[in-house]
Amino acid sequence: MTSTLTWSQLRDLKCAELEGAADGWGRASNRADAGRDGIDKQLMNGLRGTQQGEAADAAVARLRQLSRNFQYVYTECGLLRTALNSLAHEMRAQQRALQEALGDADALKFTVHADGSVTYPEAGEDLIDGKPLPGGTATGRGLPGLLPSSGLVAPNPHAAKAQEIADRVEKAVRTATEIDWRYTRILRKLKAEEGLKVPDTTWTDTATDAGAVRGAARGYLKDAIPHDASAVERKAWWAGLTQEQREEYLAVYPDQIGNLDGIPAGVRDAANRDNLQLLIGKLEGRGDERAETQLAGLREIDRQLNDNRKPPMFLLGIGDEGNGRAIVSYGNPDTSRNVSAYVPGLNTSLDEEFAKGDLKRAWDTAKGTVKYDHSSAAIVWLGYDAPQTPDGLASLAVMGDERAERGGRALNGFMSGLVATNENEDPHLTAIGHSYGSRTVGAATQWDGGIPGVDDIVLVGSPGVGVDRAEDLAVGKDHVFVGAAEHDVVTMLPSKQQAAVGVAGLIAAGPLGSFVAGEFADQGDDDLWFGKDPASEAFGARRFPVSEGPRLIGKDGFSIDAHSQYFDPRRDAVSADSIALIAAGRSGKVKMEEPR
């Protein structure tokens, strides 16, 4: 790599002009963001509320495209701003290094030449004739600090210092040259395609652009993100940033800010909506099964975000790691007095089924809760890797405790964030676990004295929670509520010990195979796959009535629908209403039934 950059050019570089250009791109980014916000919250909402028909649908589609274009402009301009600011930041550091070297040379009366060489005067005295030792010129050695010492000592006492200054000058110039080339490549790629549409392929390029800027701006921004801090400390960090700093973090690191517990919900939502588009662009065109599965889920979430749902959607987390991550709230969890978090279970992953089914469960809970207290929000939390069984319930034997333990710790971190950002003096928080999600909730209660801020726990379709008594869940047994459908096979799985005594063929089929065979199902000792049956008298929780659900094997064949209808106000109105009452802090109005 060659360069025409000289030390005098580095010295005279006006970094403030780079920062001024960055400010200009920042203003353009903000205008695009304001335009998108106006379209989403005013134009489209107004159009949907007053107009119907094909013309209205076509207008909404065009407004969505315009909003998408504004979002693209916002993202790209934000990347340009941070790239220029980061360039100025790195160049200014090399300027300081150069200026310190020049200052040392000036103090010693050395001369620094245009090529970076350093001339020093005569000094000392010759041991033979006593005359001053001649001066000389030192030239940078290319890679200062990497060359071994020759073992020879230059006679002039100025020589070593001059050499060191020459090396410092050269190092500053060489580093600045590398910075210049690196950012030149990045900035050249931040160029929009012609035309008014922003297809997924353009977002693929944008995802690449964002990755490049993130890598370049690591020292400028990323190192300051408090990943290892508490939720309260993260909230304070965000509050202490300037508006410009916040805008840069949102533009360059939406994936990290959007998934950082302790950051306000509105900020996380804005970051994750942008990151959602970057993820779609990142996965677009890969063609592998995992990418296609996650793309279907991401696109369905994106579609719903534009549906103007009530309560409004907040995207509190999104990611493609593991089986995928998605956290969606219906209602603002920062301003709501009542906040519930529903943890899904077995076979849940970021796919279209999750985006349609699990999101609907949270939405149904939100609508039900708002009937009792308008200041309510309901969340679906897919913040962990739930067990995946290719054969459905027929291979439940793969379920162990490890994923629940990891998920429980992550759930605690998320709930800590909700406690930190909620604006109410004493909000009412409810943790809801379904299926294996109930085991994850159970694991979360065992960390550091329980789930942060949670007042009530709801367990439905549970195969056990890892403890044998409701009072061990850290909220008091009177605040643990259980729903177990008569025909929900998961709530009657045999214990691991019971399944283990079956014949080899039944063991291979897993606990459900044992159940169907009628050999080793729980015959009344209250032990399930993960401990005591939460619906049993021995466990000590409060059991609310639910529909018995369709039989496992009925006239229409095999069905496990009894395991999935607890939240559905149409298929199980009593259960859905009971969950809503508990989430609204009105558990006293829930009718109870006898335990098993």
XYZ file of C-alpha atoms in Angstrom, residues 192-197:
6
model
C -27.577 3.658 -2.624
C -28.882 1.899 -5.702
C -30.830 3.951 -8.181
C -34.615 3.907 -8.038
C -37.327 4.492 -5.477
C -37.822 0.951 -4.225
